[in-house]
Short mmCIF file of C-alpha atoms in Angstrom, two decimals:
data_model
loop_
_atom_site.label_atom_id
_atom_site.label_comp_id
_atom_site.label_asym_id
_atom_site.label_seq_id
_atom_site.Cartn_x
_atom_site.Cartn_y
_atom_site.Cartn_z
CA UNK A 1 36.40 -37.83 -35.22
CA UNK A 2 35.71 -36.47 -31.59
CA UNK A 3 32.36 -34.94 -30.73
CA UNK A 4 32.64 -32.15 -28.62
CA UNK A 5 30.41 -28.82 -27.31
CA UNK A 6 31.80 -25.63 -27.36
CA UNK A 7 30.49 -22.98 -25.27
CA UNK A 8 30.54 -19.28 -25.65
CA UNK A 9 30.16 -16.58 -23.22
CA UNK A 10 30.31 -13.28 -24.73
CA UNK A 11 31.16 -11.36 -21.21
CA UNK A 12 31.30 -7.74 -20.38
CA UNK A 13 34.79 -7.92 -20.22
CA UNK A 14 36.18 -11.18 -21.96
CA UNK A 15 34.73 -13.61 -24.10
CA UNK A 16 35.27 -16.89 -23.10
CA UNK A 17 35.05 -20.17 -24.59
CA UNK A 18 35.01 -24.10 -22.93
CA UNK A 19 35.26 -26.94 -25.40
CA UNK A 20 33.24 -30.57 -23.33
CA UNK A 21 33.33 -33.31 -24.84
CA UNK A 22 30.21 -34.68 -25.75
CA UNK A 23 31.15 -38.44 -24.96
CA UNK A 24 33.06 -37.98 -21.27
CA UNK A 25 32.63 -35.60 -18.68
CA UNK A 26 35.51 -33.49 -19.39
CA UNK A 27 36.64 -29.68 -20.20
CA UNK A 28 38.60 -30.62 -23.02
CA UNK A 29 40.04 -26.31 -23.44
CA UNK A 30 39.38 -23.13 -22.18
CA UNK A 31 40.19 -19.80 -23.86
CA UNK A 32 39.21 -16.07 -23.47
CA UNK A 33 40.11 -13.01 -25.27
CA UNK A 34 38.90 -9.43 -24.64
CA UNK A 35 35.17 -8.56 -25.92
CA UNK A 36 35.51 -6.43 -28.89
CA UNK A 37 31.98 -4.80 -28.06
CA UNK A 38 33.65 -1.47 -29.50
CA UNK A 39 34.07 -2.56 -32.80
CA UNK A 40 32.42 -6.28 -33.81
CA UNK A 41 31.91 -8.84 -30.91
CA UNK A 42 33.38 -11.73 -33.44
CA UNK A 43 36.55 -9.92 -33.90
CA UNK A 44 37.28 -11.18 -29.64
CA UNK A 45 35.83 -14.72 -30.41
CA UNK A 46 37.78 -15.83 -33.03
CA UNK A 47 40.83 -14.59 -31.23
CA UNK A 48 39.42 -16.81 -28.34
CA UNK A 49 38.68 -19.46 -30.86
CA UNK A 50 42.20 -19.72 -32.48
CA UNK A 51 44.08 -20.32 -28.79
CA UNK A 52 41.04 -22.90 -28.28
CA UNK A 53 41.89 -25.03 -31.47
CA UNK A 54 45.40 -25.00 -30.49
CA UNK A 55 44.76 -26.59 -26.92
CA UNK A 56 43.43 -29.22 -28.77
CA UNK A 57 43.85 -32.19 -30.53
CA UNK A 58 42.83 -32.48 -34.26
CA UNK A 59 39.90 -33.77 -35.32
CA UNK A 60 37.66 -32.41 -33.08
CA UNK A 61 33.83 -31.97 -34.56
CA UNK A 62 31.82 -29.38 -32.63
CA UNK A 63 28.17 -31.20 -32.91
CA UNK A 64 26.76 -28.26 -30.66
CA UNK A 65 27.26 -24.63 -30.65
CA UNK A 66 26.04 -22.84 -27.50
CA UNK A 67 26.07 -18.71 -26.34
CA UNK A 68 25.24 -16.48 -23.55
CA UNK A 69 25.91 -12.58 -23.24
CA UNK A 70 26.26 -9.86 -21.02
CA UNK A 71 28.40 -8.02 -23.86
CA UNK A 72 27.58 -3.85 -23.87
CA UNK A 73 26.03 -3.94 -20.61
CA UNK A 74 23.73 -7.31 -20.71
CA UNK A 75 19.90 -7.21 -20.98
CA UNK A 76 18.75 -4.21 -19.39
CA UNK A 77 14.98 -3.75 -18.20
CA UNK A 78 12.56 -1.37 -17.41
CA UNK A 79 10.07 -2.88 -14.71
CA UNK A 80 6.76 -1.02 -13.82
CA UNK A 81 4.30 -1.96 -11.27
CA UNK A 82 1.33 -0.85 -9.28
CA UNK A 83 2.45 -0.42 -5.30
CA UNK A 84 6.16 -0.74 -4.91
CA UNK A 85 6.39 -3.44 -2.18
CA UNK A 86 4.10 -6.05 -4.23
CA UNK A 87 3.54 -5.83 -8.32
CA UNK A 88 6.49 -3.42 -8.61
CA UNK A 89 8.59 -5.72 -6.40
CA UNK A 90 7.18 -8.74 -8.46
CA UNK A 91 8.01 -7.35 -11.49
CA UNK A 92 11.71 -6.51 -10.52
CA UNK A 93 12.20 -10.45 -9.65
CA UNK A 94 11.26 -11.69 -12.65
CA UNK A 95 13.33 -9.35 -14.64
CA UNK A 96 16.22 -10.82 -12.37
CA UNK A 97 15.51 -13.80 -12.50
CA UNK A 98 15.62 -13.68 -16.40
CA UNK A 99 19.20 -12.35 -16.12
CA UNK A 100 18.70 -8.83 -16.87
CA UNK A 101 20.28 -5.86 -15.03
CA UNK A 102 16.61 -3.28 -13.84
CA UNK A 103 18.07 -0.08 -15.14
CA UNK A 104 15.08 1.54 -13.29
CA UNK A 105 11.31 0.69 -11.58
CA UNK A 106 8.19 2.53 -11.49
CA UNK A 107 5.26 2.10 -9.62
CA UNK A 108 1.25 3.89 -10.15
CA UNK A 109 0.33 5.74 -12.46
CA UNK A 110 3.28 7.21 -14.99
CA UNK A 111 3.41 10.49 -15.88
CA UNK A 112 4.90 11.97 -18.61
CA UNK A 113 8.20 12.65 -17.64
CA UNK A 114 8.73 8.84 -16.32
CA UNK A 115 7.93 7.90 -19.91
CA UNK A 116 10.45 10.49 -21.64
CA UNK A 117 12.70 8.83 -19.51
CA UNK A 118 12.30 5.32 -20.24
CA UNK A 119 12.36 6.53 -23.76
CA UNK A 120 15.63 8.02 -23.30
CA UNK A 121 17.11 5.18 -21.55
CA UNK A 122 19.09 2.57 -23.24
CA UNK A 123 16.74 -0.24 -22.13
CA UNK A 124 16.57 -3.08 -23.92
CA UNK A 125 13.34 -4.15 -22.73
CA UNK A 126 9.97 -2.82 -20.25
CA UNK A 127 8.13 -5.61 -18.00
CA UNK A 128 4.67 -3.89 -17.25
CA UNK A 129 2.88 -5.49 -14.09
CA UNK A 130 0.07 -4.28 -12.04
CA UNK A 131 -2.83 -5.26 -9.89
CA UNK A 132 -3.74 -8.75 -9.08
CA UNK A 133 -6.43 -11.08 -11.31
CA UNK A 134 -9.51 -9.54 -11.03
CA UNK A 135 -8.05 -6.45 -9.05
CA UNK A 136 -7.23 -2.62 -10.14
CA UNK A 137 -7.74 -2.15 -13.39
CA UNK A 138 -7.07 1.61 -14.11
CA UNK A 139 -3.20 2.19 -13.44
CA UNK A 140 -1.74 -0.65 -15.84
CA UNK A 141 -4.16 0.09 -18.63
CA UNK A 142 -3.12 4.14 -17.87
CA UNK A 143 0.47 2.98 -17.95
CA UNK A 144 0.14 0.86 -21.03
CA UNK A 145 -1.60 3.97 -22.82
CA UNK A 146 1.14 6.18 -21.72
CA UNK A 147 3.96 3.62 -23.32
CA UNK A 148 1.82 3.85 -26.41
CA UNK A 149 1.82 7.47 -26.33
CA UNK A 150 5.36 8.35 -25.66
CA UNK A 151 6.51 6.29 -29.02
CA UNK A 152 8.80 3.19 -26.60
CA UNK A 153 10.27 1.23 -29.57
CA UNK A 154 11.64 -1.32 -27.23
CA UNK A 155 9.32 -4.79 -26.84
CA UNK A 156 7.11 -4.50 -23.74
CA UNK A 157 6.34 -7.93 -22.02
CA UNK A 158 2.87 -7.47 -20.07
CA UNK A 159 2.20 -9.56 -17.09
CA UNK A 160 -0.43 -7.77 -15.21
CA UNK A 161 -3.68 -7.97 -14.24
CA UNK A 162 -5.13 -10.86 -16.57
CA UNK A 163 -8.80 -9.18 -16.91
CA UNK A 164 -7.00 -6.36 -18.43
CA UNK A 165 -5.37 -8.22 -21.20
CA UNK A 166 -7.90 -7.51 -24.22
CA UNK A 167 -7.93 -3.88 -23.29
CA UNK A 168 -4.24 -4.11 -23.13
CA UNK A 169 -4.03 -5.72 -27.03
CA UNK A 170 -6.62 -3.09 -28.43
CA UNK A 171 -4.49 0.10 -27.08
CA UNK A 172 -0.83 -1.83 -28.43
CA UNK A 173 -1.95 -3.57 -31.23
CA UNK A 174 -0.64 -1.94 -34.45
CA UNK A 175 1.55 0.58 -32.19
CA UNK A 176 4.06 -1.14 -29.91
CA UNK A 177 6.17 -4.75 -29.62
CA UNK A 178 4.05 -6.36 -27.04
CA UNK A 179 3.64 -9.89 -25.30
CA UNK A 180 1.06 -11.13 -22.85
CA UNK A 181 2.33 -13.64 -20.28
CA UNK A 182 0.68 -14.47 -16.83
CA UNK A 183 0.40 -12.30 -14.03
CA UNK A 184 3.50 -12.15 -12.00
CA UNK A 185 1.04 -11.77 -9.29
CA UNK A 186 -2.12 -13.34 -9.54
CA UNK A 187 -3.31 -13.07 -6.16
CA UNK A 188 -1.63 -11.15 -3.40
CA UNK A 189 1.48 -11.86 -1.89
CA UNK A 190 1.52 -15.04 -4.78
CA UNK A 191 4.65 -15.09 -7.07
CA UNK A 192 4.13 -16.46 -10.49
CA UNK A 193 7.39 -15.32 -12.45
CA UNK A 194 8.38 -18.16 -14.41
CA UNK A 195 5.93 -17.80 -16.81
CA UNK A 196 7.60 -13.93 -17.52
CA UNK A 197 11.16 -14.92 -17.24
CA UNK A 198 10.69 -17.51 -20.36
CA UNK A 199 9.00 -15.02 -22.51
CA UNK A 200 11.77 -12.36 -21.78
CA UNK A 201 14.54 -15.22 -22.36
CA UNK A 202 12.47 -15.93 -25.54
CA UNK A 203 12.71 -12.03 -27.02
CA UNK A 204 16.48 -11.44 -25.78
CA UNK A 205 17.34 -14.48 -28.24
CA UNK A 206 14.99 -13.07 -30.93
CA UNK A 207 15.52 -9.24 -30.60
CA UNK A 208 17.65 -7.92 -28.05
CA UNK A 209 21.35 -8.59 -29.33
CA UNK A 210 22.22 -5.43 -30.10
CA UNK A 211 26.36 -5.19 -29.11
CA UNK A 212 28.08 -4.81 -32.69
CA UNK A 213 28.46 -7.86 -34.29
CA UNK A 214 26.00 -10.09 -32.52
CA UNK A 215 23.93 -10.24 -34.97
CA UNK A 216 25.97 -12.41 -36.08
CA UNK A 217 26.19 -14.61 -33.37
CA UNK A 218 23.07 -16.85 -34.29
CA UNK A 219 24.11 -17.87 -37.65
CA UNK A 220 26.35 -20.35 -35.96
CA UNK A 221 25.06 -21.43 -32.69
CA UNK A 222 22.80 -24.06 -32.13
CA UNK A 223 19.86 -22.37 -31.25
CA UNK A 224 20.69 -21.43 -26.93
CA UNK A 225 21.75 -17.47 -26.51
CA UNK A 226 20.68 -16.01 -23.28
CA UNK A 227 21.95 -14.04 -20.76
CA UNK A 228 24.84 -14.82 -18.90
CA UNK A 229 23.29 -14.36 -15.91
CA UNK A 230 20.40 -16.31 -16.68
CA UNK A 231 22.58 -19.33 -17.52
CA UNK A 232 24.72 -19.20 -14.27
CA UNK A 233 21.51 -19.53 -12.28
CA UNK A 234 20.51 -22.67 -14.01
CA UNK A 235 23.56 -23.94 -13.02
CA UNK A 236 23.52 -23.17 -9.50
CA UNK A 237 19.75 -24.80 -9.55
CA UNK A 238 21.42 -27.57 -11.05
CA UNK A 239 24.16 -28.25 -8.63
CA UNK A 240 21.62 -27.20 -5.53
CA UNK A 241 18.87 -29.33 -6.27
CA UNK A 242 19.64 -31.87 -8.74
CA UNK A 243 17.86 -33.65 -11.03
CA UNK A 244 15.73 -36.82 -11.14
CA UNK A 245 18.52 -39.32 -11.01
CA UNK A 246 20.88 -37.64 -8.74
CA UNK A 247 20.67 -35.29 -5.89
CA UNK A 248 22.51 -32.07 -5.52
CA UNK A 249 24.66 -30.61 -3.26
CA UNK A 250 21.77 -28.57 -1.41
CA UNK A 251 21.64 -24.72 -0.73
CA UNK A 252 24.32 -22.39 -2.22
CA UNK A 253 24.96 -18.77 -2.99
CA UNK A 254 27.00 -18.03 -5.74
CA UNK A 255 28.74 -14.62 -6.15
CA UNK A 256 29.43 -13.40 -9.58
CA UNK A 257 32.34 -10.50 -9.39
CA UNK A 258 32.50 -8.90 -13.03
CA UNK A 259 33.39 -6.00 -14.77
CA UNK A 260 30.18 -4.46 -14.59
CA UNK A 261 28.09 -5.67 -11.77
CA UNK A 262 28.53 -8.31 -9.03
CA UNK A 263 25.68 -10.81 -9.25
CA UNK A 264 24.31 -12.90 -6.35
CA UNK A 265 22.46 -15.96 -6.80
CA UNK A 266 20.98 -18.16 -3.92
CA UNK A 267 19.13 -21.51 -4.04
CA UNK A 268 17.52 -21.75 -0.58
CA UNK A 269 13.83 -21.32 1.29
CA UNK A 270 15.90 -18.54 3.23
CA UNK A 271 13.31 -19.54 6.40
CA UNK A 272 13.81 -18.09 9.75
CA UNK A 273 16.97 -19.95 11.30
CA UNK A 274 15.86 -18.90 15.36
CA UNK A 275 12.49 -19.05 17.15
CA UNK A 276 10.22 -15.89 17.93
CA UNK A 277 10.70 -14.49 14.01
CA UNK A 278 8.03 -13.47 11.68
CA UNK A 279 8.09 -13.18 8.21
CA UNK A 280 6.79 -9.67 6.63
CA UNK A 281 7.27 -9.15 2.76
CA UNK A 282 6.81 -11.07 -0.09
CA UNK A 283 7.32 -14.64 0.10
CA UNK A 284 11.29 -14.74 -1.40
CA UNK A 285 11.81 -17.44 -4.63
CA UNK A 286 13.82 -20.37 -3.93
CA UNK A 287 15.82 -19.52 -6.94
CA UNK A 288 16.98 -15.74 -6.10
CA UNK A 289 19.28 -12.97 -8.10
CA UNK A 290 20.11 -10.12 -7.19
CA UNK A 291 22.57 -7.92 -9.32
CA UNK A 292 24.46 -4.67 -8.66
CA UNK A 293 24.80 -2.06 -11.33
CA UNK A 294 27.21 -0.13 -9.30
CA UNK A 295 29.54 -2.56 -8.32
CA UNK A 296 32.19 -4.35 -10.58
CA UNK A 297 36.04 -4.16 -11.14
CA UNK A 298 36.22 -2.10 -14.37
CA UNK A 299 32.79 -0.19 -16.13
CA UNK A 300 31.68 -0.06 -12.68
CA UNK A 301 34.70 1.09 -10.76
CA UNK A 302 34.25 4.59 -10.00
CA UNK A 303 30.39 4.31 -8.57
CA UNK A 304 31.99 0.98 -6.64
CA UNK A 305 34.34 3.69 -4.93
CA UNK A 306 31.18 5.73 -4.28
CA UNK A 307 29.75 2.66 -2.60
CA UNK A 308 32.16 2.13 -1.06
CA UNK A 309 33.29 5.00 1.21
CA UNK A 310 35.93 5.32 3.59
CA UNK A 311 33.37 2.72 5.92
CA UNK A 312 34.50 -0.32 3.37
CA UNK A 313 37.96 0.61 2.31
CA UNK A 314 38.75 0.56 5.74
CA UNK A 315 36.91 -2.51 6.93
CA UNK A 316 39.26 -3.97 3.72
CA UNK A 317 42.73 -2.51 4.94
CA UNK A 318 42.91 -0.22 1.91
CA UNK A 319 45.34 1.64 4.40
CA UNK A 320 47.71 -1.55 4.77
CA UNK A 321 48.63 -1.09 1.39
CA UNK A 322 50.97 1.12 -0.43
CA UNK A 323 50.79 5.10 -0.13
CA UNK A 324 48.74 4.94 -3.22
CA UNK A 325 45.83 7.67 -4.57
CA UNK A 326 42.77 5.36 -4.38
CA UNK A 327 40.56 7.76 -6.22
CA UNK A 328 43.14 7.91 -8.94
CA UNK A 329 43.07 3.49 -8.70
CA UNK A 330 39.39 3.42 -8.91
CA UNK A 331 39.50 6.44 -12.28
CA UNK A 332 42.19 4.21 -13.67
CA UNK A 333 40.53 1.27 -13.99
CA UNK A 334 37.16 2.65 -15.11
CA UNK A 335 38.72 4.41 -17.78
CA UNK A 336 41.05 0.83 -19.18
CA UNK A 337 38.69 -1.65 -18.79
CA UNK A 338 41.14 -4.39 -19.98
CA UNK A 339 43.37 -3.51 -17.80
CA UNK A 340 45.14 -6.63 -16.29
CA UNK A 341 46.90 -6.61 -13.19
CA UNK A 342 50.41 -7.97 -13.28
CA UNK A 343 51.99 -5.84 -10.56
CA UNK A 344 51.70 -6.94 -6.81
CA UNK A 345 50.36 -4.14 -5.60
CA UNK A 346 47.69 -3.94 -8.25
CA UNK A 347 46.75 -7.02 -7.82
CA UNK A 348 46.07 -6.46 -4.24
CA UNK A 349 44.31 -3.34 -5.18
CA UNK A 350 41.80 -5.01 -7.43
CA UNK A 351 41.04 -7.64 -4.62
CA UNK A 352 40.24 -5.39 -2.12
CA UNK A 353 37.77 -3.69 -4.75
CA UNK A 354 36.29 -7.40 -4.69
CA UNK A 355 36.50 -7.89 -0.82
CA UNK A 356 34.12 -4.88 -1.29
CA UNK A 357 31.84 -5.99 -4.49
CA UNK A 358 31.37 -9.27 -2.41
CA UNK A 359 30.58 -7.43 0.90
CA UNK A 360 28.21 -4.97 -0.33
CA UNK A 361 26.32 -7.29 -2.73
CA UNK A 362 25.70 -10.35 -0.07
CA UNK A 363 24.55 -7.11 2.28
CA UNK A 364 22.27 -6.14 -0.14
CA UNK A 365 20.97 -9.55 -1.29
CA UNK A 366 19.92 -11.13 2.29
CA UNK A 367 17.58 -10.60 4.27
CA UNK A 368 17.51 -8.19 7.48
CA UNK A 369 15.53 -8.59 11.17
CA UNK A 370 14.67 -5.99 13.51
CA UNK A 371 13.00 -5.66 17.08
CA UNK A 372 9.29 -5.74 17.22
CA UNK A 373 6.85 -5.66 20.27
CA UNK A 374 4.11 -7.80 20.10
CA UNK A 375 1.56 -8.79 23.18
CA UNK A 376 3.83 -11.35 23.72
CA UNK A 377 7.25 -9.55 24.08
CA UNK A 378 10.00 -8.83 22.44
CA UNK A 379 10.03 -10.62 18.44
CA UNK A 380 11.65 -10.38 15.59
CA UNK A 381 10.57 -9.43 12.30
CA UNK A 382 12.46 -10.78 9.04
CA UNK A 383 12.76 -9.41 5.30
CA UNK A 384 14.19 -11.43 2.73
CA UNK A 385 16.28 -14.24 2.87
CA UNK A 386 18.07 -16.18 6.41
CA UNK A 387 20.89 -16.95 4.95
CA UNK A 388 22.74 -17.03 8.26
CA UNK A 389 23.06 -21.20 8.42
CA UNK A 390 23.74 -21.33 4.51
CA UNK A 391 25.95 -24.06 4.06
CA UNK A 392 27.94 -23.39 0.67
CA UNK A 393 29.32 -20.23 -0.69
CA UNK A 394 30.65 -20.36 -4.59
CA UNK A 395 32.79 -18.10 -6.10
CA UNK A 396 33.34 -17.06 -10.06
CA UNK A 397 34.30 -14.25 -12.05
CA UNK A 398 37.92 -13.48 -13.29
CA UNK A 399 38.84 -11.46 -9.83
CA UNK A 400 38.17 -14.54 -7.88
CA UNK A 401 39.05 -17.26 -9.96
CA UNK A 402 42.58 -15.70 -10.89
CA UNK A 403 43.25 -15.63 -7.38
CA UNK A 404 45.80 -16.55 -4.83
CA UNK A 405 43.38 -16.12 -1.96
CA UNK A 406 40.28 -16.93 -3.36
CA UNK A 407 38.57 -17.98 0.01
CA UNK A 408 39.79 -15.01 1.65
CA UNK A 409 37.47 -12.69 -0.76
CA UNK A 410 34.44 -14.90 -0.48
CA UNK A 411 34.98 -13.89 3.42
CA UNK A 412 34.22 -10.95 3.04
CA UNK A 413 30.43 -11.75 2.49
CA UNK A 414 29.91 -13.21 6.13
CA UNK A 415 27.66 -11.92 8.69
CA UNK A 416 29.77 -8.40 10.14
CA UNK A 417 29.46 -6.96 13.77
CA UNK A 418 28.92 -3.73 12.06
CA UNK A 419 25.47 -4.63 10.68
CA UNK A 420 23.73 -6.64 13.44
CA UNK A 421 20.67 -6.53 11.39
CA UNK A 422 21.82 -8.39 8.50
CA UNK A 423 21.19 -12.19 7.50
CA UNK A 424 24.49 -12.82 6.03
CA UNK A 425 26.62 -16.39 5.99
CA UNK A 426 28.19 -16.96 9.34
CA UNK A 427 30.33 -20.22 8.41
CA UNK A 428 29.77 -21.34 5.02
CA UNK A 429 32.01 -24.04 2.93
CA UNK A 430 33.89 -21.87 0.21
CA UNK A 431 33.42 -23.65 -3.29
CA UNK A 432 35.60 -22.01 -6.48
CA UNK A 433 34.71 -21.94 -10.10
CA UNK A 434 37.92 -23.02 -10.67
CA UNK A 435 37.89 -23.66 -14.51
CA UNK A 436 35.17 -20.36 -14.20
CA UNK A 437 32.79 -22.45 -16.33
CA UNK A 438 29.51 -21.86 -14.49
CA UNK A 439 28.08 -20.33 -17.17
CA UNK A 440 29.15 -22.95 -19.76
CA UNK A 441 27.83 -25.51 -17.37
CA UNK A 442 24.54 -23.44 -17.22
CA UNK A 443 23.94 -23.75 -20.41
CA UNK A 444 24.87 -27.55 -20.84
CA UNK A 445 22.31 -28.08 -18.40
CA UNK A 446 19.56 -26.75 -20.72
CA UNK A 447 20.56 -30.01 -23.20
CA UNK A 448 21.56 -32.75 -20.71
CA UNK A 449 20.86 -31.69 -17.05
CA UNK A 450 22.28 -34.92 -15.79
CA UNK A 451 25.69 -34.38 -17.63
CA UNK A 452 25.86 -31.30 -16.12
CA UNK A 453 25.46 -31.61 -12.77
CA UNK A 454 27.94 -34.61 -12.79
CA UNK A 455 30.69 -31.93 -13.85
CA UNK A 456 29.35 -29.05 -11.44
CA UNK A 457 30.37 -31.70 -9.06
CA UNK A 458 33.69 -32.09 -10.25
CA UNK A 459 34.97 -28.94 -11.40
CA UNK A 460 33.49 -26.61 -8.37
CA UNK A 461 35.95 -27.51 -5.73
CA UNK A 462 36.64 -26.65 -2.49
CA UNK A 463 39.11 -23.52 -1.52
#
């Protein structure tokens, strides 16, 4: 009898599954069916899971059972904060980092019609930061009594101000779903986030499965289910860095082009690449996501044409294909999001929508410099990331990895002559997911770290 892993990625769009085999380093199957989120999420995985078993050979024993999600929108989060560029801003990272999508931020104190929001969101989840250790005291501990007040069912992860903490406990205790982690910013400008990604990785396996049918999901998996998101940055950590045995390839971006959003993930400092620049902002993580709520090739399709504008569809040569009604294209495929492109002049439709998700979101997620004077002359003054000397850019998500021209849509997220001001790749390697098992390999990597860098190596190739 074989040993073998099996994988499970319940996506926004499809649900796919990669069978490993526990003794080799080798994808043994691959299979993907549409998620059923509109009726039972199981109903699209054991279609998946029949075409897997008949890729392979009998006899097969899967020993582990591992799951990630972004089904019915992923983990969504509320983050709140004291001033926007520091706690607020602190906040926001670690909810990205943890692979949720911020559905919205708020910063001071709340007032009522903030919370009647938040209530009638669809958040999964609220991250409530403010003030440093030993620092303001009165707007998280008004926030937190304004949660209590406006009956939020959701959990609430607190990661403020640590001298507030037993104040915190006495106005939640008996009333809300609360945990106390460390402050996401102890001292100013000082990022502590891991410490708040955990806990929210820890509730979105305990609570916050809420697509029909996930339920479900844990009765059969070996005890991993986080966010997709969350796992595909482990594995770009993984093949960046390394581990203790082996090094890793060194700093990356990865672009994630999905249904719903377009995720960026970079493992760099993100330093100043030229003399005469300063740094302003908080100090950016090594391990970075950014995601984009309005920008993916099916749920997200019509605000991705609002992005967009006629500035990007004709930087893309929209107009050098066929007389077509774009705003029709873009309605089309918001409104069938299985939609599958077989045509060739849908197909080039959908990647110039990803030409744009890639352009937009690599805009968006590095850094920017501007013109300063300073007594001596002319500087430069950087926010965010350098990512202008990056030396690898990696590519997933159906869009890209279904391509014919995969490199040629990664492209599109190098430095532009239109926006002197951003950081963005000048001349990058372009790396494919090419078996689009990122995520699979993300979360082998939280079981056997070595194993999966080995096949990072192997199965992200060149393009």
């Amino acid at each position: 009898m074989m040993e073998a892993f099996l994988f499970i990625d319940f996506g926004s769009t499809y649900t796919k599954l990669t069978a490993v085999s526990a003794e080799e380093d080798v994808i043994l199957a691959t299979a993907k069916s549409y998620t059923t989120v509109e009726t039972d999420v199981m109903d699209g995985y054991r279609k998946a899971y029949e075409d897997l078993v008949t890729r392979l050979d009998n006899g097969i024993e899967f020993t582990k059972k591992l799951a990630c999600s972004s089904a019915a929108g992923g983990l969504k989060i509320v983050a709140i904060g004291l001033v926007p560029e520091l706690t607020m801003e602190a906040a926001k990272r670690a909810a990205l980092g943890a692979g949720a999508r911020v559905t919205d931020v708020f910063s001071f104190k709340m007032n009522k019609s903030e919370v009647k929001k938040i209530r009638e969101s669809r958040a999964d989840m609220i991250l409530l930061a403010g003030g440093t250790n030993g620092g303001n005291t009165d707007v998280i501990l008004h926030n937190a009594r304004m949660l209590r007040d406006g009956d939020i069912k959701v959990p609430i992860v607190v990661a403020g101000n640590k001298s507030c903490n037993d104040e915190i406990i006495d106005i939640f205790e008996g009333h809300m779903n609360y945990h106390i982690t460390e402050n996401v910013m102890p001292s100013l400008n000082n990022i502590n986030v891991e410490p708040a990604r955990e806990t929210i990785r820890k509730i979105f396996m305990e609570n916050i499965v809420k697509a029909r049918g996930m339920s479900h999901v844990k009765e059969f998996i070996s005890g991993i289910l986080m966010p997709t998101p969350a796992a595909v940055l482990k594995a770009a950590e993984v093949l960046s860095e390394g581990t203790r045995d082996e090094d890793g390839i060194g700093d990356l971006a990865v672009i994630d082009i999905g249904g719903a959003t377009t995720d960026v993930h970079t493992i760099c400092e993100g330093a100043p690449s030229k003399p005469s620049v300063i740094l302003r902002g908080l100090e950016e993580p090594v391990a970075k996501r950014t995601v984009e709520g309005d920008l993916g090739m099916r749920y997200s399709a019509l605000s991705l044409y609002e992005a967009a504008g006629k500035r990007y569809l004709r930087r893309h040569q929209l107009k050098n294909l066929s007389d077509i009604d774009v705003g029709k294209e873009f309605d089309y495929r918001s409104r069938h999001t299985d939609f599958v492109p077989t045509k060739e002049e849908d197909i080039a439709f959908d990647e110039v929508m990803a030409k744009i998700c890639v352009d937009i979101s690599m805009k968006r997620h590095a850094g920017t410099v501007t013109q300063v004077y300073s007594p001596l002359g002319m500087m430069y003054s950087q926010e965010g990331k350098d990512l202008m000397e990056l030396p690898y850019l990696v590519g997933t998500g159906g869009v890209i990895v279904n391509s014919k021209n995969p490199k040629d849509i990664l492209k599109a997220g190098l430095f532009h002559e239109e926006d002197l001001e951003s950081l963005k790749p000048r001349h990058p390697k372009y790396l494919l997911d090419e078996k689009y098992v990122l995520s699979a390999l993300g979360l082998l990597a939280m079981v056997d770290e070595e194993k999966a860098l080995r096949m990072l190596k192997k199965y992200i190739v060149e393009c």
